[in-house]
CSV table of C-alpha atoms in Angstrom, one decimal:
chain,number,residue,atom,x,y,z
A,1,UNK,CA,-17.0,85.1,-1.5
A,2,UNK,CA,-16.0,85.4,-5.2
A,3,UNK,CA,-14.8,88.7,-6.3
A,4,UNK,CA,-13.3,90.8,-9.0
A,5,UNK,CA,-10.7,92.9,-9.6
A,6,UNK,CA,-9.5,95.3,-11.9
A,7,UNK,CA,-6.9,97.2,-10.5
A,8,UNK,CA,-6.4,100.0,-13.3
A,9,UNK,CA,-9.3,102.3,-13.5
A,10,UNK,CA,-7.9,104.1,-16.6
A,11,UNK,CA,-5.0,103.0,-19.1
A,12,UNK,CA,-3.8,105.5,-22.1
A,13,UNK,CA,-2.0,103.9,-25.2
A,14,UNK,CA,-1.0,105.1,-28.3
A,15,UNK,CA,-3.0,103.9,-31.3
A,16,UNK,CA,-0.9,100.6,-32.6
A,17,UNK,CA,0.4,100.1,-29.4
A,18,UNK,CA,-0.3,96.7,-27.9
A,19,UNK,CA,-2.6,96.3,-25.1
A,20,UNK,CA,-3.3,94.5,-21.7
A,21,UNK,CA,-6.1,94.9,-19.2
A,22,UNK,CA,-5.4,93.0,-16.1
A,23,UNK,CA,-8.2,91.3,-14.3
A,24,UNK,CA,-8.0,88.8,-11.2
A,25,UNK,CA,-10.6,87.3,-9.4
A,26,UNK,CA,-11.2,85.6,-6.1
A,27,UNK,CA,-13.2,82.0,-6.6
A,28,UNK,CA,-13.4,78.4,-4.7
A,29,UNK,CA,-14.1,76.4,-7.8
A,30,UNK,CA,-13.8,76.4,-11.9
A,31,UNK,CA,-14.9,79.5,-12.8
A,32,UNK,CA,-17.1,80.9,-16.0
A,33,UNK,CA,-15.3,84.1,-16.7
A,34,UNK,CA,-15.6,87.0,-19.2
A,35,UNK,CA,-14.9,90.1,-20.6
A,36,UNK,CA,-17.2,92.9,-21.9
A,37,UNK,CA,-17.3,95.9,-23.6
A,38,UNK,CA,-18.7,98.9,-23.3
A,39,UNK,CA,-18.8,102.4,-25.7
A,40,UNK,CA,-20.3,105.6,-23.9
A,41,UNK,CA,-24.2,105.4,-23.9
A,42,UNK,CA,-24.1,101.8,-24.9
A,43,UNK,CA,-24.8,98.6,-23.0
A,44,UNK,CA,-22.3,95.5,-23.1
A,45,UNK,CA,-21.4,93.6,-25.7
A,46,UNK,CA,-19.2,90.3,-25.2
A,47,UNK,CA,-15.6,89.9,-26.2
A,48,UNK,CA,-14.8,86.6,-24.9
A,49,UNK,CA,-15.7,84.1,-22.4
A,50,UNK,CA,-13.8,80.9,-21.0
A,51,UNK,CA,-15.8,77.8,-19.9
A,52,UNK,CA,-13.1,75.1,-20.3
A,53,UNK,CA,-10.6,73.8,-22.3
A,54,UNK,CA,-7.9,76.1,-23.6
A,55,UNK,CA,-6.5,78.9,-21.9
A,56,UNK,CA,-5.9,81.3,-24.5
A,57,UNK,CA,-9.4,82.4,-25.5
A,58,UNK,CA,-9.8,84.9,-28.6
A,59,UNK,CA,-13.0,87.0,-29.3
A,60,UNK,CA,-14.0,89.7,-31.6
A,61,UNK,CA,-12.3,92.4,-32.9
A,62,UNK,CA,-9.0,90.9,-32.6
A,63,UNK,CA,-8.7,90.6,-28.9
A,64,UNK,CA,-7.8,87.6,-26.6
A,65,UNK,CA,-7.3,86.8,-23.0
A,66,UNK,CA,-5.8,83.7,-21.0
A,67,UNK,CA,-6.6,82.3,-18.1
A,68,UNK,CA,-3.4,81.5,-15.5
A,69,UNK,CA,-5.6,79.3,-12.5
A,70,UNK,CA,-2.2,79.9,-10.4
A,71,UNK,CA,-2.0,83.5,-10.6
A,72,UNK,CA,-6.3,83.9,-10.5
A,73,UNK,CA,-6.0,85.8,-13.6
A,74,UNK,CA,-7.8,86.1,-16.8
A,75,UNK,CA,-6.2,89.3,-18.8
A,76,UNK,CA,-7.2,90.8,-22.0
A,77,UNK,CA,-4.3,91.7,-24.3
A,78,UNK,CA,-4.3,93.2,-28.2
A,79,UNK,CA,-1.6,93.5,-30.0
A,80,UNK,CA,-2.3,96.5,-32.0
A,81,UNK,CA,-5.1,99.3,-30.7
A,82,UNK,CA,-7.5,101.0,-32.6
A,83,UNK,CA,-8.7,104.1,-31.9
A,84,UNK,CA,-12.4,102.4,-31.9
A,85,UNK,CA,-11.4,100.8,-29.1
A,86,UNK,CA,-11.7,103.2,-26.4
A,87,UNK,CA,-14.3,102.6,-24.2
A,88,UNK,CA,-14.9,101.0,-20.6
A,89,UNK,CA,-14.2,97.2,-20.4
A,90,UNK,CA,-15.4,94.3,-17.9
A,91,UNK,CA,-13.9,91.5,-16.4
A,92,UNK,CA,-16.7,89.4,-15.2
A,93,UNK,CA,-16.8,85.9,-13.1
A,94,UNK,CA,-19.4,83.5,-12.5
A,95,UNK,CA,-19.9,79.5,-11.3
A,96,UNK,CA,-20.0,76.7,-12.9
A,97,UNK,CA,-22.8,75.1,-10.4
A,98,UNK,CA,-26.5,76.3,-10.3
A,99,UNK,CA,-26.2,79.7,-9.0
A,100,UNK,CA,-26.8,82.4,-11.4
A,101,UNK,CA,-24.7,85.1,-10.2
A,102,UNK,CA,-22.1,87.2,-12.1
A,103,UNK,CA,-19.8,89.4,-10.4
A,104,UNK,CA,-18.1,92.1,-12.2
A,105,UNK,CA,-15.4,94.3,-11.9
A,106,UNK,CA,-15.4,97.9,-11.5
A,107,UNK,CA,-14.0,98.5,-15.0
A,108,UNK,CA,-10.8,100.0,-16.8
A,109,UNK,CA,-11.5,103.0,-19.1
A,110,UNK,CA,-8.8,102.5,-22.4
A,111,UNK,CA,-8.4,105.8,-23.9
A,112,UNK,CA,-6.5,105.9,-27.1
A,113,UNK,CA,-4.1,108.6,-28.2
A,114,UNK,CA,-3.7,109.1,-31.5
B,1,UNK,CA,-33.6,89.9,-34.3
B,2,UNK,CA,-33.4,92.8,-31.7
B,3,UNK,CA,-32.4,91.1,-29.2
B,4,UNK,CA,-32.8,92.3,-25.8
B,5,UNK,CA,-34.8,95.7,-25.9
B,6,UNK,CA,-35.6,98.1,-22.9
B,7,UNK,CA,-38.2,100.9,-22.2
B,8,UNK,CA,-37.8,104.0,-21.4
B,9,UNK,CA,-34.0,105.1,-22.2
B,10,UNK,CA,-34.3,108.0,-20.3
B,11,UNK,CA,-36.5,108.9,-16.8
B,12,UNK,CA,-36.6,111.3,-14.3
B,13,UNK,CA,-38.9,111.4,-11.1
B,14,UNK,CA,-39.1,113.0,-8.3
B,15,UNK,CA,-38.6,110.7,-4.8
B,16,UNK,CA,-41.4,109.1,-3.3
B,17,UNK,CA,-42.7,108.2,-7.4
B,18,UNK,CA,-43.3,104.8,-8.6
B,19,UNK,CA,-42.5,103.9,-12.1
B,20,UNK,CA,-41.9,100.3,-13.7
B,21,UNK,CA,-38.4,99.6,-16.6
B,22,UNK,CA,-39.7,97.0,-19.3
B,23,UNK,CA,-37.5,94.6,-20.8
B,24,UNK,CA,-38.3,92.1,-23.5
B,25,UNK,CA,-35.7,90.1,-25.2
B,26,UNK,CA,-36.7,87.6,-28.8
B,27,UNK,CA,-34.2,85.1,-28.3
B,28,UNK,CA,-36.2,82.5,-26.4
B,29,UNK,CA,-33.8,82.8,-23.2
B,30,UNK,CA,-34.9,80.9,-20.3
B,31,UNK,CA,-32.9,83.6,-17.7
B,32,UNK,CA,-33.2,87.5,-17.8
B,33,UNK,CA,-31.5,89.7,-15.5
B,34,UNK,CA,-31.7,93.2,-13.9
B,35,UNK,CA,-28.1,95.0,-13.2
B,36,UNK,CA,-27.6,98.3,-12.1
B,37,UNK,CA,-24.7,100.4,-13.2
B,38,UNK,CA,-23.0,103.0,-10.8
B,39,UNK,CA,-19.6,104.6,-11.6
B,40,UNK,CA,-16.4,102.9,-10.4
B,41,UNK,CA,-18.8,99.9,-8.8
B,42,UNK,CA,-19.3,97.8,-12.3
B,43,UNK,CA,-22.7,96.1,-12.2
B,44,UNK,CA,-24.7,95.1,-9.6
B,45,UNK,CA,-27.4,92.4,-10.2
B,46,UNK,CA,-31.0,93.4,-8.2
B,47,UNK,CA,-33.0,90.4,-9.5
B,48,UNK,CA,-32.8,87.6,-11.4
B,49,UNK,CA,-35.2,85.0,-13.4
B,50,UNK,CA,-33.7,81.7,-13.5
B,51,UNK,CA,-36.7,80.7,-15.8
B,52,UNK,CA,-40.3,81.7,-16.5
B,53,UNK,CA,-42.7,81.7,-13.1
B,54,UNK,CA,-39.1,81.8,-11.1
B,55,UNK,CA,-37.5,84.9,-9.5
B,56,UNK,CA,-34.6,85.5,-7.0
B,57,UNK,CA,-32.9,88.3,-5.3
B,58,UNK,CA,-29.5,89.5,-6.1
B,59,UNK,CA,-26.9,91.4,-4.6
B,60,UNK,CA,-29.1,94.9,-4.1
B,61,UNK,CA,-32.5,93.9,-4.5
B,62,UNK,CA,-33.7,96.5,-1.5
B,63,UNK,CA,-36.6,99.0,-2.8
B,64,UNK,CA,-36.7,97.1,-6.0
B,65,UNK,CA,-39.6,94.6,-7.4
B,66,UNK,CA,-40.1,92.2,-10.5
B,67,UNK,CA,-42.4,90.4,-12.5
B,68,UNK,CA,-41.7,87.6,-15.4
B,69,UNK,CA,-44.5,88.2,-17.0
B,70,UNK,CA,-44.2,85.5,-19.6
B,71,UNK,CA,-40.7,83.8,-21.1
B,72,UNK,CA,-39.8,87.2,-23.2
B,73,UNK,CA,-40.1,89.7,-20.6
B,74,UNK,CA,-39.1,90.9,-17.7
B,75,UNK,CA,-39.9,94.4,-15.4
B,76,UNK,CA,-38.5,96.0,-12.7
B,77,UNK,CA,-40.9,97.7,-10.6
B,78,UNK,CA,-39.4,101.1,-7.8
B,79,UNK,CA,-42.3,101.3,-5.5
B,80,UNK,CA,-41.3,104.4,-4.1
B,81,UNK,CA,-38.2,106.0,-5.8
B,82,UNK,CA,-35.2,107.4,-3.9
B,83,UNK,CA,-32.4,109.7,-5.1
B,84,UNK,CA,-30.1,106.6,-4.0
B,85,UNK,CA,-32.0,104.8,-7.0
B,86,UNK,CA,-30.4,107.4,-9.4
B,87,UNK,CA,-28.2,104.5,-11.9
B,88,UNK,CA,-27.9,102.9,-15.3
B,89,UNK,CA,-30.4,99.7,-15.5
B,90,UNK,CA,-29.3,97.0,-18.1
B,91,UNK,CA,-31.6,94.1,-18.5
B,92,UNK,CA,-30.2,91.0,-19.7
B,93,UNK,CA,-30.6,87.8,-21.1
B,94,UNK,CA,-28.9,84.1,-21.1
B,95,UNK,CA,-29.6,80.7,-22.0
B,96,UNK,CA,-29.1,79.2,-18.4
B,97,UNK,CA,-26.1,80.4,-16.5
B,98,UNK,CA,-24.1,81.6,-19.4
B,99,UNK,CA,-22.9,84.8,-21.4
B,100,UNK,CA,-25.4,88.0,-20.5
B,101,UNK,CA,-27.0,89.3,-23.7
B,102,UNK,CA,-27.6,93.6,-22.7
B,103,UNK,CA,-30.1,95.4,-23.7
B,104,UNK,CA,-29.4,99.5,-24.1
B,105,UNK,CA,-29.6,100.6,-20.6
B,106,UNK,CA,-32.0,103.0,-18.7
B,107,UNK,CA,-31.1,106.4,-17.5
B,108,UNK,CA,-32.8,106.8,-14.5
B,109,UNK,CA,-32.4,109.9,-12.3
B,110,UNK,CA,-34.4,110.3,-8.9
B,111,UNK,CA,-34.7,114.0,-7.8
């Protein structure tokens, strides 16, 4: 069964400090996967996504992730954090076939000290 | 464009009520989505339209109905509601099986 895992639930850095979510997932084929994120009171909003092709994926607001198929990882780094950045994020996976099914992860909370 | 909007934002009834979330998204998606949103659990889909006329069950669809009503929207019917319902609901969109657009959320508490 595919899964998803986060396995920080929080992570504190310094504002300017570089930055790295860890996400790993559990999957039988290619998979479609993603990350989102969400500000208190908000919904989602998409960072990045990975289909094919390269590895190293960049999205908005200056983030990227790469995808390692032997470690089952797909981790979301920065270089330099932003106060604006706190908020919850998700790693997401879903199949390349017909089913329409996305698993997420339970989420990391980034909190950012000034 | 507002993308994917969602009615009420905030709801509270008292168990054994019915009430229906409306979602309506303007970017001619063939697939909309209900998640719900519980804390340290992520999101967990309860139904999903693969296209308009089409509807499937997710991973919690228990206690839970829908309706496509037409290619923009998309409603999630509690029959009878139950404090276990109490969660975040995010309706979202997709042009087949990619990237989920969100709308807002509902805050939905069951008393």
């Amino acid at each position: 069964a595919q899964s998803v895992t986060q396995p920080d639930i929080h992570i504190t850095v310094s504002e300017g400090a570089s930055l790295e979510l860890r996400c790993n997932y559990s999957y039988g084929a290619t998979p479609y996967l993603f990350w989102y994120v969400q500000s208190p009171g908000q919904g989602l909003q998409l960072l990045l996504k990975y289909f094919s092709g390269d590895t190293l994926v960049q999205g908005i607001k200056g983030f990227e992730a790469e995808f390692k198929r032997s470690q089952s990882s797909f981790n979301l780094r920065k270089p330099s954090v932003h106060w604006s950045d706190a908020a919850e994020y998700f790693c997401a996976v879903g199949r390349m076939d017909s089913s329409y099914k996305l698993i997420f992860g339970s989420g990391t909370r980034l909190l950012v000290r000034p | 464009n507002a993308g994917v909007t969602q009615t009420p934002k905030f709801q509270v009834l008292k168990t054994g009520q019915s009430m229906t979330l409306q979602c309506a998204q303007d970017m001619n998606h063939n697939s909309m989505y209900w998640y719900r949103q519980d804390p340290g659990m992520g999101l967990r889909l309860i139904y999903y339209s693969a296209s308009e006329g089409t509807t499937d069950k997710g991973e919690v669809p228990n206690g839970y109905n829908v309706s496509r009503l037409n290619k923009r929207e998309f409603s999630l019917r509690l029959e009878s509601a139950a404090p276990s319902q109490t969660s975040v609901y995010f309706c979202a969109s997709s042009e087949a099986n990619r990237d989920r657009n969100f709308g807002p959320g509902t805050r939905l508490t069951v008393t």
